[in-house]
Each structure stands twice: as structure tokens, then as C-alpha cells.
Amino acid sequence: MTYTNVPSPVSPSIDLGDSFVTTRVDAVVNWARRNSLWPFPFGTACCAIEFMGAVSSMFDISRFGAELVRFSPRQADLLIVAGTVTYKQAPVLRRIYDQMLEPRWVISMGACATSGGFYDCYCTVPGIDEIIPVDMYIAGCPPRPEAILEAVVQLQKRIDRESIKEQKTVGA
Amino acid sequence: MSSVASDPVTSSSISGMMKPGLSSDELGRLLEGRFGLKRDPRTLQDLCLLCPSAQLREVVSFLRDDVSLRFATVLDIIGVDYLAFPDHRGPRFAVVYLFKSVEFRQRVALKVEIEEDLASVPSITDLYLSANWAEREVWDQYGITFIGHPNPSKRLLNHHEFIGHPLRKDYPCQKRQKLSINDPMIDQLEERLKERGYTVIDPGNTNESKPITPRQGGAS
């Protein structure tokens, strides 16, 4: 697959295409990104407790690189929405997501964040993908810590397939 | 022993001096004799008395201030909608007040029946501080107004753009209502700060948030 006129990040007039340079750059960049996913736990309910379990020493998410849990969206690159999101909370979630810098990924953890869970009622958002784009969904109520770890690993595999040729520009 | 200080609500000898109070029957008879309140036949276990709306404040003050009763806490204020209740004759709404006396180990409930078109009841916020949010929640979910409440139409649980009262039986339960701009509650924050003695210098721009739009790959 060849791309014509793919501008390099360095200068728009240099055409990269599909070459040795881009694949090597991809490999390095993706390796760096997947092994240093800093989570921002947007924990609202019980899934946050389970996330705490995943971060603790027994299940240890930090062996996958996601060690530094940052509580500011401006310093994190992985938004983990753990818990129920209501319509009252929805603008807040959107604002937090908007404050994150590229590259950013979103994991929707648990039944409530994925689909509203068992709260089929007047106040719950039926899935956070109504509000923000989601990369990984974790099923469970709450999911086992092992499931959270599997989601992180799957996300890492997905990051491996990314390329600088497809620059993600949201809303440009 | 229990010193009867001038402030009946805060002086209660809780420290290991719980005394046996009146039994439920005795309490029921006392209140019936004094105010003419009947027991609610639907409430099987606890003592629940039907109280007309006009007498509510009088009865509540008596429950709180009387030396042998000392119901110093209102545990909860609950709204009830009897619209879908089988074989119900009578007013559509009811408000139930749960009181507890720690000193005498006693509980009592008062049920006030409310007609649908009137849907209002006197507020007891000046008697009990915890009634403030409890009454706001009842208004939020049922639409029952509390006359004399300091903050009557402010939503507590639902968001501020919500229309309707969701726990009423005629509200479609799965009907969702989106919120476009969230309420940053700066006004309440400033109020609290002023209460504590801080001076608020710059109120600032309270509603900087832009409305959220459906996700079309758009950062605002």
C-alpha cells in the first residue's frame, strides 16, 4: 500500500510514503507509546474500586507500563471511564476528554460505562460512546482485574498497528 | 442526667444515657389523644401516623421539643405516589417523615396525604436542618412543593435542565433527557465561602462551558 504525498512531521514538502523510514519510526513511536500508557481513572462507581485492585500489587497494571496514574487529564494519555455516567456528569466527562492531549485512548470499563449497565432509566447515559470515542470496552459488573489487564494488552496491540501516516486529527 | 438546656435540638444526653421510651402503642395513644392522629392501617411494622398538612408543624415541633420524646433527628423525608397502587382510594401523593429519638430509642413516622392538584405541604427546614435537602429531593422527584423552604425549586439529583418529575408513576421511566451545559455551582460555592468568612473578590465568568454537541469527531 502506498500513500502519495504524505507530508512528514518535519516539513510538509518531504514526501514519506510507505518506506523503511516510516516503518521504523512507527515501530519506535508505537513501542514508546504502548509501554507508557499513563491512565487517568475517571472512576465514578464500583468499577473504580476494581480498578484500584488492578493497580495494586496483586494484579499490578504497572508491569504493562501503565504505572503512573495521573489525576489530571492534561498529563495522562489513557482515559479509563470506570463506573456509571449520568447525564449530569456527561458534560464533565466531555470536558475532561477534551483536555487530554493527543495521542489519547479511552477504555470504557464495566457494564455501566459501556451500555448503561442495568440502569435502564431516566438519568443514565446508555454508553459513554454517546459522548466520547471509545477504543476498548470491558464487559463485567465489575470486570475482574484480569479483564482490565487484558484490555490494556489488547489496546497495546492496537497501538502497535498505528502509523504516523494516519495522523489522528480530531475536529480540525 | 439529662439537663434540659435552652436549645432542645442540640442538648441530648446521648452518652450512655439512653432511657427506655414509650412503647409504640403508648406513643400512638399519646399523639392520638393530643392531636387526633390516627394510625396508618397500611403500615404494618412501625408506628406511622396520618397527619393532616395543617397540623404538621405543630406535631413536628412537639415531637422535637417535648422532654419525654426528643425526636432530634429526621432520618428521611419520603415521597409516595399512589397512582399505580392497587385499590387505592384517596389522595394521590403522600409524604412520609421518619423521626428518630436516640435518647429514648424510639422511631415514629408521620404520613401526610396530599391531593394532586394542591401538592404542597409546609416545610420543616427551620426545625430540622437535614430536612433541607430531603425536601428538595422530594420536590425534584415528585413535584411536591414545600412552603417556606429556603431554596424551593432547585434540583438536587436530576440536572438543572431536567423537565418533569421522574419518580411519578406517569413519567416514562426510560425517557432520558440530555444536558447541554453543566451547572458549575459557583453561586453555591461563593455562598459557602462567605458563610465561613471569606471575601469573594472576583465572581468570574460562571458559565464558560460551551454546550456539548453530539460526537461528530468534534473538539469544541
Coordinates of C-alpha atoms in Angstrom, one line a residue:
Chain A
M1 CA 0.0 0.0 0.0
T2 CA 1.5 3.3 -1.0
Y3 CA 0.5 6.7 0.1
T4 CA 1.3 9.6 -2.1
N5 CA 2.1 12.9 -0.8
V6 CA 2.2 12.0 2.9
P7 CA 3.8 15.0 4.5
S8 CA 6.4 14.3 7.1
P9 CA 6.0 15.9 10.5
V10 CA 9.3 17.7 9.9
S11 CA 8.4 19.5 6.7
P12 CA 5.3 19.3 4.5
S13 CA 7.2 19.2 1.3
I14 CA 9.1 16.0 2.1
D15 CA 7.1 13.0 0.9
L16 CA 7.4 9.9 3.1
G17 CA 5.2 7.3 1.5
D18 CA 5.5 3.8 2.7
S19 CA 9.1 3.2 3.4
F20 CA 11.8 1.8 5.6
V21 CA 11.9 5.1 7.4
T22 CA 8.2 5.3 8.3
T23 CA 8.0 1.7 9.4
R24 CA 11.0 2.1 11.7
V25 CA 9.7 5.4 13.1
D26 CA 6.3 3.7 13.6
A27 CA 7.9 0.9 15.4
V28 CA 9.8 3.1 17.8
V29 CA 7.0 5.5 18.4
N30 CA 4.4 2.8 19.0
W31 CA 6.8 0.9 21.3
A32 CA 7.2 4.0 23.4
R33 CA 3.5 4.8 23.5
R34 CA 2.3 1.4 24.3
N35 CA 4.7 0.8 27.1
S36 CA 4.0 4.1 28.8
L37 CA 0.2 4.4 28.9
W38 CA -0.5 6.7 31.8
P39 CA -4.1 6.2 32.9
F40 CA -6.5 8.8 34.1
P41 CA -9.1 6.9 36.1
F42 CA -12.4 8.6 35.7
G43 CA -13.9 6.5 38.4
T44 CA -17.4 7.2 39.4
A45 CA -18.7 4.0 40.9
C46 CA -17.8 0.4 41.9
C47 CA -15.6 -0.2 38.9
A48 CA -13.2 2.4 40.3
I49 CA -12.7 0.1 43.3
E50 CA -12.0 -2.8 40.9
F51 CA -9.5 -0.6 39.1
M52 CA -7.8 0.1 42.3
G53 CA -7.5 -3.7 42.7
A54 CA -5.9 -3.9 39.2
V55 CA -3.4 -1.2 40.1
S56 CA -2.5 -2.8 43.4
S57 CA 0.4 -5.2 43.8
M58 CA -1.6 -8.4 43.3
F59 CA -2.7 -7.8 39.7
D60 CA -0.2 -5.0 39.0
I61 CA -1.1 -3.0 35.9
S62 CA 2.3 -1.3 36.1
R63 CA 4.1 -4.3 34.6
F64 CA 2.4 -3.2 31.3
G65 CA 3.7 0.2 31.6
A66 CA 0.6 1.8 32.9
E67 CA 2.2 2.6 36.2
L68 CA 1.9 6.4 36.6
V69 CA -1.8 7.0 37.4
R70 CA -2.2 10.7 36.7
F71 CA -5.1 12.5 38.1
S72 CA -5.0 15.3 35.6
P73 CA -6.2 14.7 32.1
R74 CA -3.5 17.0 30.8
Q75 CA -0.9 14.6 31.9
A76 CA -2.4 11.3 31.0
D77 CA -3.0 9.5 27.8
L78 CA -5.4 6.8 28.7
L79 CA -8.8 7.7 30.0
I80 CA -10.4 4.9 31.8
V81 CA -14.1 5.5 32.5
A82 CA -14.9 3.2 35.4
G83 CA -18.4 3.5 36.6
T84 CA -21.8 4.8 35.8
V85 CA -22.1 8.1 33.9
T86 CA -25.3 10.1 34.3
Y87 CA -26.5 12.9 32.1
K88 CA -25.5 15.3 34.9
Q89 CA -22.0 14.0 34.7
A90 CA -21.8 13.8 30.9
P91 CA -20.6 17.4 30.2
V92 CA -17.9 16.9 32.8
L93 CA -16.7 13.8 31.1
R94 CA -16.6 15.5 27.7
R95 CA -14.7 18.4 29.2
I96 CA -12.1 16.0 30.7
Y97 CA -11.7 14.2 27.4
D98 CA -11.3 17.5 25.5
Q99 CA -8.5 18.4 27.9
M100 CA -6.4 15.4 27.0
L101 CA -3.6 15.8 24.5
E102 CA -3.1 13.6 21.5
P103 CA -2.4 10.7 21.4
R104 CA -5.2 9.6 23.7
W105 CA -7.1 6.4 24.1
V106 CA -10.3 5.6 26.0
I107 CA -11.2 2.4 27.8
S108 CA -14.8 2.1 28.8
M109 CA -14.7 -0.2 31.8
G110 CA -17.7 -2.2 33.0
A111 CA -21.3 -2.5 32.1
C112 CA -22.4 0.9 33.1
A113 CA -19.9 2.8 31.0
T114 CA -20.3 0.5 28.0
S115 CA -24.0 0.4 27.8
G116 CA -25.6 2.0 30.8
G117 CA -25.4 -1.3 32.6
F118 CA -28.5 -2.4 34.4
Y119 CA -29.7 1.2 34.9
D120 CA -32.1 1.5 32.1
C121 CA -33.6 4.7 33.4
Y122 CA -34.1 8.4 33.0
C123 CA -30.7 9.5 34.3
T124 CA -28.1 7.2 33.0
V125 CA -26.1 7.6 29.7
P126 CA -26.6 4.4 27.8
G127 CA -22.9 4.0 27.0
I128 CA -20.3 6.7 27.0
D129 CA -19.7 6.3 23.3
E130 CA -22.6 8.8 23.1
I131 CA -20.2 11.3 24.4
I132 CA -16.6 10.4 23.6
P133 CA -14.9 8.0 21.2
V134 CA -14.0 4.7 22.8
D135 CA -11.2 2.4 21.9
M136 CA -11.8 -0.6 24.2
Y137 CA -14.8 -1.9 26.0
I138 CA -14.5 -4.1 29.1
A139 CA -17.5 -6.2 30.0
G140 CA -18.3 -7.1 33.5
C141 CA -20.0 -5.8 36.5
P142 CA -17.4 -5.1 37.8
P143 CA -14.8 -6.7 35.5
R144 CA -12.2 -8.8 37.1
P145 CA -8.8 -7.1 37.3
E146 CA -7.5 -9.7 34.9
A147 CA -10.1 -8.4 32.4
I148 CA -8.8 -4.9 32.8
L149 CA -5.3 -6.1 32.2
E150 CA -6.4 -7.9 29.1
A151 CA -8.0 -4.7 27.8
V152 CA -4.7 -2.9 28.3
V153 CA -2.8 -5.6 26.5
Q154 CA -5.3 -5.5 23.6
L155 CA -5.0 -1.8 23.5
Q156 CA -1.3 -2.1 23.3
K157 CA -1.6 -4.5 20.3
R158 CA -3.9 -2.0 18.7
I159 CA -1.4 0.8 19.3
D160 CA 1.2 -1.4 17.6
R161 CA -0.8 -1.2 14.4
E162 CA -0.9 2.6 14.3
S163 CA 1.2 4.6 12.0
I164 CA 2.4 8.2 11.7
K165 CA 0.9 8.2 8.2
E166 CA -2.6 8.3 9.7
Q167 CA -2.3 11.3 11.8
K168 CA -5.3 11.5 14.1
T169 CA -6.5 15.0 14.0
V170 CA -9.8 15.3 15.8
G171 CA -12.1 18.1 14.8
A172 CA -9.6 20.0 12.6
Chain B
M1 CA -28.8 13.2 83.9
S2 CA -30.4 14.9 81.0
S3 CA -30.1 18.5 81.5
V4 CA -32.8 20.4 79.8
A5 CA -30.8 23.2 78.2
S6 CA -32.5 26.0 76.3
D7 CA -31.8 24.5 72.9
P8 CA -33.9 21.4 72.7
V9 CA -32.3 20.1 69.5
T10 CA -28.7 20.0 70.4
S11 CA -28.8 19.1 74.0
S12 CA -29.4 15.4 74.3
S13 CA -27.7 13.2 76.7
I14 CA -26.6 10.6 74.2
S15 CA -23.6 9.5 76.1
G16 CA -24.7 6.2 77.5
M17 CA -27.9 7.5 79.0
M18 CA -30.4 6.0 76.6
K19 CA -33.6 5.6 78.5
P20 CA -36.4 3.3 77.6
G21 CA -39.0 5.4 76.0
L22 CA -42.7 5.0 75.4
S23 CA -43.6 1.9 73.5
S24 CA -45.1 2.3 70.1
D25 CA -48.6 1.8 71.3
E26 CA -48.2 4.3 74.1
L27 CA -46.7 6.8 71.8
G28 CA -49.5 6.3 69.3
R29 CA -52.1 6.8 72.0
L30 CA -50.3 9.9 73.3
L31 CA -50.3 11.5 69.9
E32 CA -53.8 10.5 69.1
G33 CA -55.0 11.9 72.3
R34 CA -53.2 15.2 71.9
F35 CA -53.6 15.9 68.2
G36 CA -56.1 13.4 67.0
L37 CA -53.8 11.5 64.7
K38 CA -54.8 8.0 63.6
R39 CA -52.5 5.2 62.8
D40 CA -52.0 4.4 59.2
P41 CA -53.5 1.0 58.5
R42 CA -51.2 0.2 55.6
T43 CA -48.0 0.4 57.7
L44 CA -47.7 -2.9 59.5
Q45 CA -44.5 -2.8 61.5
D46 CA -43.5 0.7 62.6
L47 CA -45.7 3.3 64.1
C48 CA -46.9 5.5 61.3
L49 CA -49.5 8.3 62.0
L50 CA -51.6 10.1 59.5
C51 CA -51.2 13.8 59.9
P52 CA -53.1 16.5 58.2
S53 CA -51.0 19.0 56.4
A54 CA -52.3 21.9 58.6
Q55 CA -51.2 20.2 61.8
L56 CA -47.8 19.1 60.6
R57 CA -45.6 21.8 62.0
E58 CA -47.3 21.7 65.3
V59 CA -46.9 17.9 65.7
V60 CA -43.3 18.0 64.5
S61 CA -42.4 20.8 67.0
F62 CA -44.0 18.7 69.7
L63 CA -42.0 15.6 68.7
R64 CA -38.8 17.6 68.7
D65 CA -39.2 19.7 71.8
D66 CA -41.1 17.5 74.2
V67 CA -38.8 16.3 77.0
S68 CA -40.1 12.8 77.1
L69 CA -39.9 12.3 73.3
R70 CA -36.9 14.2 72.0
F71 CA -37.1 13.2 68.4
A72 CA -33.9 15.0 67.5
T73 CA -33.3 13.6 64.0
V74 CA -35.4 13.4 61.0
L75 CA -34.0 10.4 59.2
D76 CA -35.6 10.9 55.8
I77 CA -38.5 12.5 54.0
I78 CA -40.0 10.2 51.5
G79 CA -42.5 11.0 48.7
V80 CA -45.1 8.4 47.7
D81 CA -47.1 8.3 44.5
Y82 CA -50.2 6.1 44.8
L83 CA -51.2 6.3 41.2
A84 CA -50.5 2.7 40.3
F85 CA -51.3 1.3 43.7
P86 CA -54.0 -1.3 43.6
D87 CA -57.3 -0.5 45.3
H88 CA -56.2 2.9 46.4
R89 CA -58.8 5.5 47.3
G90 CA -57.7 8.8 48.4
P91 CA -55.2 11.4 47.6
R92 CA -52.5 10.6 45.1
F93 CA -49.4 11.7 46.9
A94 CA -48.1 11.3 50.4
V95 CA -45.0 12.5 52.2
V96 CA -43.6 10.4 55.0
Y97 CA -41.4 11.8 57.7
L98 CA -39.2 9.4 59.7
F99 CA -38.2 10.6 63.1
K100 CA -35.8 9.0 65.5
S101 CA -35.0 9.7 69.1
V102 CA -31.6 8.5 70.0
E103 CA -32.1 9.3 73.6
F104 CA -35.2 7.2 74.1
R105 CA -34.6 4.6 71.4
Q106 CA -37.8 5.3 69.6
R107 CA -38.9 5.8 66.0
V108 CA -42.0 7.3 64.6
A109 CA -43.3 8.1 61.1
L110 CA -45.7 10.8 60.1
K111 CA -47.6 10.5 56.8
V112 CA -49.1 13.5 55.3
E113 CA -51.6 12.8 52.4
I114 CA -51.6 15.3 49.7
E115 CA -54.0 16.0 46.9
E116 CA -52.6 16.0 43.4
D117 CA -53.8 19.5 42.3
L118 CA -52.6 21.1 45.5
A119 CA -49.4 19.1 46.0
S120 CA -47.9 21.2 48.7
V121 CA -47.0 20.9 52.4
P122 CA -45.4 23.1 54.9
S123 CA -41.6 22.8 55.2
I124 CA -39.9 21.8 58.4
T125 CA -36.5 23.1 57.3
D126 CA -36.3 25.6 60.2
L127 CA -37.0 22.8 62.7
Y128 CA -34.5 20.3 61.2
L129 CA -31.5 21.2 59.1
S130 CA -31.4 17.9 57.4
A131 CA -34.9 18.4 56.1
N132 CA -33.5 21.0 53.6
W133 CA -32.1 18.5 51.1
A134 CA -34.6 15.8 51.9
E135 CA -37.4 18.1 50.9
R136 CA -35.6 19.3 47.8
E137 CA -35.2 15.7 46.7
V138 CA -38.9 15.1 47.2
W139 CA -39.7 18.2 45.1
D140 CA -37.2 17.0 42.5
Q141 CA -38.6 13.6 42.1
Y142 CA -42.3 14.1 42.8
G143 CA -43.1 17.8 42.3
I144 CA -44.5 18.3 45.8
T145 CA -43.7 21.9 46.9
F146 CA -42.7 22.7 50.4
I147 CA -44.0 26.1 51.5
G148 CA -41.3 28.0 53.4
H149 CA -38.4 26.1 52.0
P150 CA -35.4 28.4 51.5
N151 CA -34.5 27.0 48.1
P152 CA -37.7 25.6 46.7
S153 CA -37.1 25.0 43.0
K154 CA -33.5 23.9 42.9
R155 CA -32.9 20.4 41.6
L156 CA -31.0 18.1 43.8
L157 CA -30.4 14.8 42.0
N158 CA -31.6 15.5 38.5
H159 CA -29.7 18.0 36.4
H160 CA -30.9 21.6 36.1
E161 CA -32.3 21.3 32.6
F162 CA -34.5 18.3 33.5
I163 CA -38.2 18.8 32.9
G164 CA -40.7 16.8 34.8
H165 CA -40.6 14.8 38.0
P166 CA -39.2 11.3 37.2
L167 CA -40.4 9.3 40.2
R168 CA -44.0 10.0 39.5
K169 CA -45.7 6.9 38.1
D170 CA -46.8 8.7 35.0
Y171 CA -43.3 9.7 34.0
P172 CA -42.0 7.2 31.4
C173 CA -39.2 5.6 33.3
Q174 CA -36.7 5.2 30.4
K175 CA -37.2 8.7 29.0
R176 CA -33.7 10.3 29.1
Q177 CA -33.0 14.0 29.0
K178 CA -29.7 15.3 27.8
L179 CA -27.9 18.1 29.5
S180 CA -26.1 20.6 27.4
I181 CA -24.2 22.8 29.9
N182 CA -23.5 21.6 33.3
D183 CA -24.1 23.7 36.3
P184 CA -20.7 24.7 37.8
M185 CA -22.4 25.7 41.1
I186 CA -20.2 28.8 41.6
D187 CA -23.1 30.6 43.3
Q188 CA -23.3 28.0 46.0
L189 CA -19.5 27.9 46.4
E190 CA -19.4 31.6 46.9
E191 CA -22.2 31.4 49.4
R192 CA -20.3 28.8 51.4
L193 CA -17.2 30.8 51.3
K194 CA -19.0 33.9 52.6
E195 CA -20.6 31.9 55.4
R196 CA -17.1 30.9 56.5
G197 CA -15.9 34.5 56.5
Y198 CA -14.0 34.7 53.2
T199 CA -14.4 37.6 50.9
V200 CA -15.2 36.8 47.4
I201 CA -13.4 39.2 45.2
D202 CA -13.9 38.2 41.6
P203 CA -17.1 36.3 40.9
G204 CA -15.7 35.5 37.5
N205 CA -17.3 34.1 34.5
T206 CA -19.6 31.4 35.8
N207 CA -20.7 29.8 32.6
E208 CA -17.7 29.3 30.4
S209 CA -18.7 25.9 29.3
K210 CA -19.8 25.6 25.8
P211 CA -22.7 23.3 25.1
I212 CA -21.7 19.8 24.2
T213 CA -22.7 18.7 20.7
P214 CA -23.2 15.1 19.5
R215 CA -20.0 13.5 18.7
Q216 CA -19.0 14.2 15.1
G217 CA -15.4 13.9 15.7
G218 CA -15.5 17.4 17.0
A219 CA -13.5 19.0 19.7
S220 CA -15.3 22.2 20.5

